[in-house]
PDB file of C-alpha atoms in Angstrom:
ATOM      1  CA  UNK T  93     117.544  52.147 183.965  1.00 63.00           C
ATOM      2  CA  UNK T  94     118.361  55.181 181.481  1.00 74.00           C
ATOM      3  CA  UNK T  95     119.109  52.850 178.952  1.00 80.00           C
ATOM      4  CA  UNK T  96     115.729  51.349 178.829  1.00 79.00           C
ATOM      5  CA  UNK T  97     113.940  54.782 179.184  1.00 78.00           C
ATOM      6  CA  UNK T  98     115.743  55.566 176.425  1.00 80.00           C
ATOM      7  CA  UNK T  99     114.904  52.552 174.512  1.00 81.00           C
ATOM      8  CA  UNK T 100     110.807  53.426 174.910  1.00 81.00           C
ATOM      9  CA  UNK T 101     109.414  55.282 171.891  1.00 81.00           C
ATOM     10  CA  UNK T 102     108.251  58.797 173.557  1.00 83.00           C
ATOM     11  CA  UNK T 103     105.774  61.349 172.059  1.00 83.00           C
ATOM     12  CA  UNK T 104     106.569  63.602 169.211  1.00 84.00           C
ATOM     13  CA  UNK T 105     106.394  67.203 170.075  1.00 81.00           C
ATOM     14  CA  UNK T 106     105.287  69.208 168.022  1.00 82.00           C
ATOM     15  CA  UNK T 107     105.561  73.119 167.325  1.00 79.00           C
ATOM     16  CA  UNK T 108     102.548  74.846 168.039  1.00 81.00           C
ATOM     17  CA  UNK T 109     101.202  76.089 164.830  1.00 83.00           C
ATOM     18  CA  UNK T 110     100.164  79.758 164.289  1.00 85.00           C
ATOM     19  CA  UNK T 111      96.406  80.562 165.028  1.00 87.00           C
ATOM     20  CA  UNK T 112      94.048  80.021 161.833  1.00 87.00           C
ATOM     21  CA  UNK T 113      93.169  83.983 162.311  1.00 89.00           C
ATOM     22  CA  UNK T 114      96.829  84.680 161.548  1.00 87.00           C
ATOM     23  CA  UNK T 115      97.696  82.330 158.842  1.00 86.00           C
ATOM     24  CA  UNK T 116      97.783  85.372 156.844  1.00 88.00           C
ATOM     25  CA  UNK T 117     100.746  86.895 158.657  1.00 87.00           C
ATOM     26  CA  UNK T 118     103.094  83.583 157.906  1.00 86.00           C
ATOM     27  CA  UNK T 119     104.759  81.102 160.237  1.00 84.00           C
ATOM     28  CA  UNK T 120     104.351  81.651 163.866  1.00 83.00           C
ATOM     29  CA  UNK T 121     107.434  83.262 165.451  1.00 85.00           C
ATOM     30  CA  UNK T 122     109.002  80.890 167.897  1.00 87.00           C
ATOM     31  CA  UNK T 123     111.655  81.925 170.874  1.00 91.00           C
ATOM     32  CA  UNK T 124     114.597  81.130 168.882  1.00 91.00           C
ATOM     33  CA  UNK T 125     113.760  83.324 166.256  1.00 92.00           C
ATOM     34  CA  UNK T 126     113.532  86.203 168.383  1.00 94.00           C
ATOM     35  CA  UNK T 127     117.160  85.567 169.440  1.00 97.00           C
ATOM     36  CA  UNK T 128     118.476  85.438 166.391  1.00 96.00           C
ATOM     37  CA  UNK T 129     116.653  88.525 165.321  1.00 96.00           C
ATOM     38  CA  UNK T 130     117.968  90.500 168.874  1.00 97.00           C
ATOM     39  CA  UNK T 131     121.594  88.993 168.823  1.00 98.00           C
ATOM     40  CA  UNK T 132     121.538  90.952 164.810  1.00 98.00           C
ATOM     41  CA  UNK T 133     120.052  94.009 166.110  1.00 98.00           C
ATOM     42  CA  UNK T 134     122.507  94.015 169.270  1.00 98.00           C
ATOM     43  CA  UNK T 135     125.834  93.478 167.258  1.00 98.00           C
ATOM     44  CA  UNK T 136     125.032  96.057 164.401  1.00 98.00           C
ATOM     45  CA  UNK T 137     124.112  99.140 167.239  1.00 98.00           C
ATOM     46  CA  UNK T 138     127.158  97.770 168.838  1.00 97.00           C
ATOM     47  CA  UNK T 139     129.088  98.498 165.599  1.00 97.00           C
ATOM     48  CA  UNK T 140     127.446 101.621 164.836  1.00 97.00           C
ATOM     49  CA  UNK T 141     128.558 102.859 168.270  1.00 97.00           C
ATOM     50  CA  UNK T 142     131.962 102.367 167.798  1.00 96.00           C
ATOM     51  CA  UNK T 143     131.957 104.218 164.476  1.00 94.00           C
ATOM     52  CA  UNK T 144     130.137 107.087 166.063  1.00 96.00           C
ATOM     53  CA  UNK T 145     132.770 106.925 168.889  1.00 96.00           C
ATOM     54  CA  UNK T 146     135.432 107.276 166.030  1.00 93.00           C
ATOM     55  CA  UNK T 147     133.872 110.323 164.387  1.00 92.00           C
ATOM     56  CA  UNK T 148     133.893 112.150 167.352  1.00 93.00           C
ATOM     57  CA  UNK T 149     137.846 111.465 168.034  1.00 92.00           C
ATOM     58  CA  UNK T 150     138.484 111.907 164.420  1.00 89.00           C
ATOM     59  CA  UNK T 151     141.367 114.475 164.120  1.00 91.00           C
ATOM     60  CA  UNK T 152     139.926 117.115 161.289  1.00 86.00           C
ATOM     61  CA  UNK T 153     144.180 117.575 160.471  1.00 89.00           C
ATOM     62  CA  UNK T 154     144.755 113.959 159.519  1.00 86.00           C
ATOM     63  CA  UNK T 155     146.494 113.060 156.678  1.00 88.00           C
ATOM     64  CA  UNK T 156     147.428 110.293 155.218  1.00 86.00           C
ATOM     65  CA  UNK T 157     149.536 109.937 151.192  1.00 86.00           C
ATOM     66  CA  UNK T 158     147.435 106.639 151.020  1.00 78.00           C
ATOM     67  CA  UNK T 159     144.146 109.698 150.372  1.00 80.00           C
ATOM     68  CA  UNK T 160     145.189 110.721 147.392  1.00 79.00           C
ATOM     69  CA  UNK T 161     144.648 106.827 145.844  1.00 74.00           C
ATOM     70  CA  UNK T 162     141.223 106.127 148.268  1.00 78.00           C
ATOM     71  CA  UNK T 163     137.783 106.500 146.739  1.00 81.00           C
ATOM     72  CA  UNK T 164     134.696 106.587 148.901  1.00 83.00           C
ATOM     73  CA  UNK T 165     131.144 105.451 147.373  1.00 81.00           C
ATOM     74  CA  UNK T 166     128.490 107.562 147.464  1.00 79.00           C
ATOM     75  CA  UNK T 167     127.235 104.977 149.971  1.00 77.00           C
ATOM     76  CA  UNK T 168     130.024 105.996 152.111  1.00 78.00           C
ATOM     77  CA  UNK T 169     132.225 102.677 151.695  1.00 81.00           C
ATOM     78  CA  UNK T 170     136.020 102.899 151.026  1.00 79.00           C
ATOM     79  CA  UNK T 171     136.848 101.381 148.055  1.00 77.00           C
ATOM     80  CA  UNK T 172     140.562 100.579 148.256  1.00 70.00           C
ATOM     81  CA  UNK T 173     142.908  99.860 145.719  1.00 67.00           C
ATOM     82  CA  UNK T 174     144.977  96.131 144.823  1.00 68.00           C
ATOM     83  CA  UNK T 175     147.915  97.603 145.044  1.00 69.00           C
ATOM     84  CA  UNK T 176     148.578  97.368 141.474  1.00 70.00           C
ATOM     85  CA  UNK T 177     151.387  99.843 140.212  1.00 74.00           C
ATOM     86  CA  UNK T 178     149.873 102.442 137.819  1.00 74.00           C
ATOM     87  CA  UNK T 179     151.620 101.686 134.391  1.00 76.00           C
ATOM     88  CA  UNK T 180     153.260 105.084 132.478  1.00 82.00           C
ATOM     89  CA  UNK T 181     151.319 106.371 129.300  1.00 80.00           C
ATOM     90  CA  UNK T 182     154.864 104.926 127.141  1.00 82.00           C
ATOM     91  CA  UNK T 183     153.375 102.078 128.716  1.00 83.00           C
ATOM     92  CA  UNK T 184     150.272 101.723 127.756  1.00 83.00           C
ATOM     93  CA  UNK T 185     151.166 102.789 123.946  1.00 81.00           C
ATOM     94  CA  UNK T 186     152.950  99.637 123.870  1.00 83.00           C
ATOM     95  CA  UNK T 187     150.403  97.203 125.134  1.00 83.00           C
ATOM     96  CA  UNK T 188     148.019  98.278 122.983  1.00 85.00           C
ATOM     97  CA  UNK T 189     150.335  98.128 120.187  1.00 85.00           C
ATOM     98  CA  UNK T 190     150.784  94.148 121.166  1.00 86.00           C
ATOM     99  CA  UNK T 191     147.437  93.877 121.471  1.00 87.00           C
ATOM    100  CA  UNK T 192     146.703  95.620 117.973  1.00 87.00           C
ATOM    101  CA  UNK T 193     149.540  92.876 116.694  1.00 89.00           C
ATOM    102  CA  UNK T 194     147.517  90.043 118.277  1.00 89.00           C
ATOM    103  CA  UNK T 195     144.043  90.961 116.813  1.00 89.00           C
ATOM    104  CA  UNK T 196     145.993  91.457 113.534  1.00 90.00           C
ATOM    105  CA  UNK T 197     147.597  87.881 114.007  1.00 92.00           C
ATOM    106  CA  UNK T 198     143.879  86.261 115.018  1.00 90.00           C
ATOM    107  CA  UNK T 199     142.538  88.389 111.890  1.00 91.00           C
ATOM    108  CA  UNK T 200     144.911  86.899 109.196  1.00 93.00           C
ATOM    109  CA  UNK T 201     144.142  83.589 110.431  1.00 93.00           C
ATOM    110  CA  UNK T 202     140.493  84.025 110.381  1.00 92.00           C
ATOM    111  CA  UNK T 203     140.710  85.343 106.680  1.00 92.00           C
ATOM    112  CA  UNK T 204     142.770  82.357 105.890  1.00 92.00           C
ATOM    113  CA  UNK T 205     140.541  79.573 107.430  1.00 92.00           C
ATOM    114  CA  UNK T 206     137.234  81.721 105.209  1.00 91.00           C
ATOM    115  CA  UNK T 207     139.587  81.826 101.977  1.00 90.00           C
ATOM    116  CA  UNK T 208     139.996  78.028 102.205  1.00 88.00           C
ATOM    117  CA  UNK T 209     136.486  76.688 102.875  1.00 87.00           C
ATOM    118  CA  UNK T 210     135.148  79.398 100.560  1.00 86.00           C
ATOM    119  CA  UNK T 211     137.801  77.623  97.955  1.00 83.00           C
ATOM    120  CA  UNK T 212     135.664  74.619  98.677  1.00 78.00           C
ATOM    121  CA  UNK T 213     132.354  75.505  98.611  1.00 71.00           C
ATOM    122  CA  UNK T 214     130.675  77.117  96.205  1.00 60.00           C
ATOM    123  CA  UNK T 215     128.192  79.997  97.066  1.00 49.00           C
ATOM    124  CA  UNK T 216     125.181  80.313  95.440  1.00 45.00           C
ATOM    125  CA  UNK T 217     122.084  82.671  96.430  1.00 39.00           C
ATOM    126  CA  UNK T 218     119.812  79.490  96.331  1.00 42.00           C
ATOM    127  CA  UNK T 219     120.894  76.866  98.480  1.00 47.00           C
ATOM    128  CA  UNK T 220     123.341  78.843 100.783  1.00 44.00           C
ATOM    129  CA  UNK T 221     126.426  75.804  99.730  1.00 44.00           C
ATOM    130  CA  UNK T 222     127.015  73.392  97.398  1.00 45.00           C
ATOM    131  CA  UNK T 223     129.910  71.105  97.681  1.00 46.00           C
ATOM    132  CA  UNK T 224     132.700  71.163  94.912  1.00 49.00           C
ATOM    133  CA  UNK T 225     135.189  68.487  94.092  1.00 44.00           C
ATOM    134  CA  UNK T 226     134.461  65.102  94.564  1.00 43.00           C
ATOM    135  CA  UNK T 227     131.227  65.067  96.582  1.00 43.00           C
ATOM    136  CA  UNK T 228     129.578  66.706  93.915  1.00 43.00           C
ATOM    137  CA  UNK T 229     131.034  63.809  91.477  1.00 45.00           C
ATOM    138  CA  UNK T 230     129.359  61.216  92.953  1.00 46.00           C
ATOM    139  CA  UNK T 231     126.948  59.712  90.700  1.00 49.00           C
ATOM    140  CA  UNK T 232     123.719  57.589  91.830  1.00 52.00           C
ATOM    141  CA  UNK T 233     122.159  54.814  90.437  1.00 53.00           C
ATOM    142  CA  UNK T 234     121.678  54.766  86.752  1.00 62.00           C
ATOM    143  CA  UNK T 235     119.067  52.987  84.654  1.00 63.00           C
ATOM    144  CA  UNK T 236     119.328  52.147  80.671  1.00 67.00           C
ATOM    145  CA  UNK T 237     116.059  51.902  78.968  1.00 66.00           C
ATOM    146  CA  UNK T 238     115.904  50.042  75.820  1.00 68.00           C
ATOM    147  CA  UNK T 239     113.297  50.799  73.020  1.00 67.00           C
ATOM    148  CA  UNK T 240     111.720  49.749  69.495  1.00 69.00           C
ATOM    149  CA  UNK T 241     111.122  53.206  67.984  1.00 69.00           C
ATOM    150  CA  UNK T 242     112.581  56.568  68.084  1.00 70.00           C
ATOM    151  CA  UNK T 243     108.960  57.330  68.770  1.00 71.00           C
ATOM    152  CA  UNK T 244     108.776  55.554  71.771  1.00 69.00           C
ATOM    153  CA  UNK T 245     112.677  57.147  72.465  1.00 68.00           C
ATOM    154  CA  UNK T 246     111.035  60.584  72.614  1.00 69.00           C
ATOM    155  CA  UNK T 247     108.210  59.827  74.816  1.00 67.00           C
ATOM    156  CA  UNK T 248     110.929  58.333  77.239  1.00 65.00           C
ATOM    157  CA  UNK T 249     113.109  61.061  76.550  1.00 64.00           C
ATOM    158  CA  UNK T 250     111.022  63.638  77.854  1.00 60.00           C
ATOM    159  CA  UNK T 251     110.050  61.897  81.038  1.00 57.00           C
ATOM    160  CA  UNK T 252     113.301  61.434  81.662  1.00 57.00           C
ATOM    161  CA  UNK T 253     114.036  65.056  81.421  1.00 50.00           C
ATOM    162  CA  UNK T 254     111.263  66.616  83.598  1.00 51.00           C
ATOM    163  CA  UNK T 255     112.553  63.690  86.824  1.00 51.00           C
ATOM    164  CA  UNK T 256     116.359  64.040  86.381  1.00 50.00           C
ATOM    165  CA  UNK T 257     116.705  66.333  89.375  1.00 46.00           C
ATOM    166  CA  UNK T 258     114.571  64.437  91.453  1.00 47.00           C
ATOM    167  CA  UNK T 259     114.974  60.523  93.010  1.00 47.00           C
ATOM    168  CA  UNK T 260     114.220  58.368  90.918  1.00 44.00           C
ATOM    169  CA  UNK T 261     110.603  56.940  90.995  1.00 47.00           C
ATOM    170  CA  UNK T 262     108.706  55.016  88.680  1.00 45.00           C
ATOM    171  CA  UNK T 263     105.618  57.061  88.305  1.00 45.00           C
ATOM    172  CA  UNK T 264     106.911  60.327  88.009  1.00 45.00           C
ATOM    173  CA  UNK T 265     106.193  62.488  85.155  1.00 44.00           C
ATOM    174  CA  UNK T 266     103.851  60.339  84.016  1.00 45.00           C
ATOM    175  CA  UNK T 267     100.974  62.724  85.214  1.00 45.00           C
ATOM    176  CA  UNK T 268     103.234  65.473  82.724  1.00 46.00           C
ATOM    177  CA  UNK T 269     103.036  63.572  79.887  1.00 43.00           C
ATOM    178  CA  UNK T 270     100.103  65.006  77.560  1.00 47.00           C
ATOM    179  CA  UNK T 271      97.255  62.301  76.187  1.00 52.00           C
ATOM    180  CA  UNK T 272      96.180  58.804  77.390  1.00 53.00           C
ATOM    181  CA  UNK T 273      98.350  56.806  74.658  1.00 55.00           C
ATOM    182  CA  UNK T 274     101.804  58.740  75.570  1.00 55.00           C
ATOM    183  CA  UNK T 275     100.897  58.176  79.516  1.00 58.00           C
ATOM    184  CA  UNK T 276     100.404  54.381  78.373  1.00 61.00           C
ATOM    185  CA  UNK T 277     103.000  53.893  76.240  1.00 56.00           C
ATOM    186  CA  UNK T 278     105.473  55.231  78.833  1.00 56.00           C
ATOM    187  CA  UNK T 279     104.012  53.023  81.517  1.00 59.00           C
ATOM    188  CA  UNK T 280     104.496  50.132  79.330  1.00 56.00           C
ATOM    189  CA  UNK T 281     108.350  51.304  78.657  1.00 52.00           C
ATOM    190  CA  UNK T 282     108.707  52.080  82.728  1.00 56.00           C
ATOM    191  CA  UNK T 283     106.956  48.553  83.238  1.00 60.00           C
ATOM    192  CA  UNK T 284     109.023  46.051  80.861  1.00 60.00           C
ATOM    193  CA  UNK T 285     109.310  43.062  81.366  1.00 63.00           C
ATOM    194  CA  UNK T 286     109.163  41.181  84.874  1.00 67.00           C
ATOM    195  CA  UNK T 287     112.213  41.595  86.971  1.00 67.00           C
ATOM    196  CA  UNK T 288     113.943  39.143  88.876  1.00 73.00           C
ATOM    197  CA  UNK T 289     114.218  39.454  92.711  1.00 75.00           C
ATOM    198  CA  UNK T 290     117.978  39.821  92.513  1.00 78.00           C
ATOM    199  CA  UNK T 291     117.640  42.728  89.946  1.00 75.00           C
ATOM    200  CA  UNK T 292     114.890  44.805  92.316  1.00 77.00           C
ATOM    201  CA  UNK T 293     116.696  43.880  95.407  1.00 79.00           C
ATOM    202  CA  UNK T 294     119.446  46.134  93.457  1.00 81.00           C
ATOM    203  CA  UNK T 295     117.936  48.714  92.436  1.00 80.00           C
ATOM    204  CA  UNK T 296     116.148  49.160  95.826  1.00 84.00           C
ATOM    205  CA  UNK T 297     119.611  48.872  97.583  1.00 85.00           C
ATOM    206  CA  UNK T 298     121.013  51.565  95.120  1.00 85.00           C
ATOM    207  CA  UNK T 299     118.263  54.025  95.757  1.00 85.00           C
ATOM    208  CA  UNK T 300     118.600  53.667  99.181  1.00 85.00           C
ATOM    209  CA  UNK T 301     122.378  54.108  98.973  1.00 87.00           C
ATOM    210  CA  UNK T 302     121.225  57.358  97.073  1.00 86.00           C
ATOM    211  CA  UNK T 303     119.297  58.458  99.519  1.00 87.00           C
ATOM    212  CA  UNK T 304     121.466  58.306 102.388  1.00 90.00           C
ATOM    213  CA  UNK T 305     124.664  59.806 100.080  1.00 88.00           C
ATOM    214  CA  UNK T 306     121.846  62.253  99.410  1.00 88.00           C
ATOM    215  CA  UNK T 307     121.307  63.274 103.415  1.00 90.00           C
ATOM    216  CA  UNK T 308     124.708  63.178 103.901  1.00 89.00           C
ATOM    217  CA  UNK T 309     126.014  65.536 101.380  1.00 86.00           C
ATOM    218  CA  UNK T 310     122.998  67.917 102.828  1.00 87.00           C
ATOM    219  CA  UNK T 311     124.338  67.663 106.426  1.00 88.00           C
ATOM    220  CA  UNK T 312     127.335  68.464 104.964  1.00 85.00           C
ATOM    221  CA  UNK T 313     126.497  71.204 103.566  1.00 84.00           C
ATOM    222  CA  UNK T 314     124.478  72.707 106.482  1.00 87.00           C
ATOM    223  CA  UNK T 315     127.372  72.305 108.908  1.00 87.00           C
ATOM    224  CA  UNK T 316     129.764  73.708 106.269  1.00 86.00           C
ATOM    225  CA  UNK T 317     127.415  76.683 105.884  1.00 86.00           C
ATOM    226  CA  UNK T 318     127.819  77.044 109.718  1.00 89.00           C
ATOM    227  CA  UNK T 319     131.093  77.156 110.314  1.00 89.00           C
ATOM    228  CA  UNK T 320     131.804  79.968 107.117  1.00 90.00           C
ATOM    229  CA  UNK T 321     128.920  81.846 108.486  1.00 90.00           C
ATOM    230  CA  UNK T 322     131.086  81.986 111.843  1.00 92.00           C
ATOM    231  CA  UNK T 323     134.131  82.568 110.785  1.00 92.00           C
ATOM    232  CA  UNK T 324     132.134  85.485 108.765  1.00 91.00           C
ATOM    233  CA  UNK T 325     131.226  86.754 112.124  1.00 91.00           C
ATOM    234  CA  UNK T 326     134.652  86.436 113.902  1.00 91.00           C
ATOM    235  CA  UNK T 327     136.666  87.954 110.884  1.00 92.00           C
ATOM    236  CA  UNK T 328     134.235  91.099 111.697  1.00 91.00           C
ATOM    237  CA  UNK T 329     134.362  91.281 115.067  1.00 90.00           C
ATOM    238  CA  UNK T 330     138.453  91.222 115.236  1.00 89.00           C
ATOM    239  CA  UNK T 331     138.221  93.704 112.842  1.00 89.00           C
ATOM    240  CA  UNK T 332     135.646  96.049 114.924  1.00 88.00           C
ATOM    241  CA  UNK T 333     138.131  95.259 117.550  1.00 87.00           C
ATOM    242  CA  UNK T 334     141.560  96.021 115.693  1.00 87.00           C
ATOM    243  CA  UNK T 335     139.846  99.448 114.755  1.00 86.00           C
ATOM    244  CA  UNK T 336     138.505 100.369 118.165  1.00 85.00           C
ATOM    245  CA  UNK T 337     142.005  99.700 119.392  1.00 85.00           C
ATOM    246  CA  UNK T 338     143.959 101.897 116.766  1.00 84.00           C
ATOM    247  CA  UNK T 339     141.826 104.473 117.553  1.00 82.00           C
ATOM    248  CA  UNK T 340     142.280 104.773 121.148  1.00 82.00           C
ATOM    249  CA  UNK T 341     146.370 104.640 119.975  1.00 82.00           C
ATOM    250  CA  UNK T 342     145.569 107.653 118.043  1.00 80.00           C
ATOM    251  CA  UNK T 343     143.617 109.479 120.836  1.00 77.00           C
ATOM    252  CA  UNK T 344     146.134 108.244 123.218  1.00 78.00           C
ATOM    253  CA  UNK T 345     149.322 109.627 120.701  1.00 76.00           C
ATOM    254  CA  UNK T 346     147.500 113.505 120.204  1.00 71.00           C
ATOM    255  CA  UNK T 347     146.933 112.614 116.342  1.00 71.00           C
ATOM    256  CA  UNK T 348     142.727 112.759 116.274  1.00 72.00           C
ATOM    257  CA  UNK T 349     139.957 114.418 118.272  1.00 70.00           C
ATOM    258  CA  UNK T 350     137.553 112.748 120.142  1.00 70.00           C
ATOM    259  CA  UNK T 351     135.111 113.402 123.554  1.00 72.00           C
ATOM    260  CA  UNK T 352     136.827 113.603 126.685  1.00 68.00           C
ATOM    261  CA  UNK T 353     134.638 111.869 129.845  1.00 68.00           C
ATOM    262  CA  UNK T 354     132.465 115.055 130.192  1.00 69.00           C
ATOM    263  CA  UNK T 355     131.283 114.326 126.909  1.00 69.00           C
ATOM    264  CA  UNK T 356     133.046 117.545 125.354  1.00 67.00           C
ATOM    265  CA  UNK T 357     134.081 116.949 121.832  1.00 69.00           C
ATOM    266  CA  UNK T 358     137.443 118.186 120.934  1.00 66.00           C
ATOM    267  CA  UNK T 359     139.947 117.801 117.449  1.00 68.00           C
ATOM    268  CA  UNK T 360     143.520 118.588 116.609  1.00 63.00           C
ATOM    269  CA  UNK T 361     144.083 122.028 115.809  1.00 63.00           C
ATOM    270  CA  UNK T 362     146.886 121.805 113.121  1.00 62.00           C
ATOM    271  CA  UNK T 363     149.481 124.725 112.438  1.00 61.00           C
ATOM    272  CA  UNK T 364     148.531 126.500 109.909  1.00 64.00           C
ATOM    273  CA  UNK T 365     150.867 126.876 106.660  1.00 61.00           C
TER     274      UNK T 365
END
């Protein structure tokens, strides 16, 4: 019998929802809530009873050697120690003298790793990087031109001069060229005679091998420029650091002045001769 009263679908109940003259005030508080809110209230007067309890019985001549390490917070929490074993000022000298030798150590190596991509790249106030060596070897397609004249070799001459640092393109510089008979006699040397499909299929294959050499040697370049611009950064960081740390050696050793915590500046008096 349970089994099939269980097996009927019942009605959903639902929560009743807050009044629509309350919305304003937020979800309408159910029972539950209110014991979680009482069983909170409850346990912390509960604790702050016992701690009342234990001021009263506090004994005003109790001492303890563990007081001389204990803090309290101006909140009035106990801030206890790890029981780490305060290290002599000897000590301490010598860590930071490791630690000076490790900066050092990461320094050098820095310096080195800078030296050598600075030995292969080339800085320049233009372009940030330029590759040396054999990237910069690399030559891209080349065309001959072959003429009548040496009039006609000067007229190709200079176009050829005001496009060499750009890709190669057929119409460029023409628009440079001064007078209608040099722009046409330079299209006519550009034009030629007809190609063969092989021969274009070439040249279009070398420009776009070019191109993408061209792209290449720019990423390069950018991530090159990166990297020395980093190790630029750690190289003066380490050093920040390795002079930070040999100063607190000196403070710690009596040789310079310096401000003590109440921010009272004070200096080595030396003997006087």
């Amino acid at each position: 019998m349970s089994s099939m009263r269980n097996a009927v679908q019942r009605r959903n109940h639902k929560e009743r929802a807050q009044p629509r003259e309350r919305e304003k005030w937020g979800v309408l508080e159910k029972h539950k809530d209110y014991s979680l809110r009482a069983a909170d209230y409850n346990a912390k007067k509960a604790r702050l009873k016992i701690l009342r309890q234990k001021a009263a019985e506090r004994n005003p001549d109790e001492f303890y050697f563990g007081m001389y390490s204990s803090t309290t917070h101006d909140r009035g929490q106990k801030l206890a120690g790890r029981g780490n074993q305060v290290l002599s000022h000897d000590a301490v000298k010598l860590l930071k003298t490791q630690d000076a030798g490790y900066l050092k150590t990461l320094g050098q190596q820095t310096k080195k790793a800078k030296e050598k991509l600075e030995r292969a790249f080339v800085l320049t106030e233009g372009k940030g990087v330029v590759v040396r060596g054999q990237a910069s070897r690399e030559v891209g397609a080349k065309r001959i031109m072959f003429v009548d004249n040496l009039e006609d070799q000067s007229h190709w001459s200079q176009a050829k001069v005001q496009t060499q640092d750009t890709p190669f393109n057929e119409t460029d510089g023409l628009a440079d060229l001064e007078g209608v008979e040099e722009r046409e006699k330079a299209m006519k040397l550009l034009n030629g005679p007809p190609k063969s499909q092989r021969v274009i299929e070439a040249e279009t294959e070398a420009l776009r091998s070019a191109r993408i050499l061209r792209k290449k040697r720019k990423r390069d370049e950018e991530t090159q420029s990166s990297r020395l611009k980093a190790l630029k950064s750690r190289e003066k960081d380490l050093l920040t650091a390795e002079r930070e740390l040999d100063l607190q050696r000196a403070k710690m050793s009596g040789s310079v002045g310096g401000v003590n915590k109440a921010g009272v500046k004070w200096r080595i008096r030396e003997r006087k001769r």
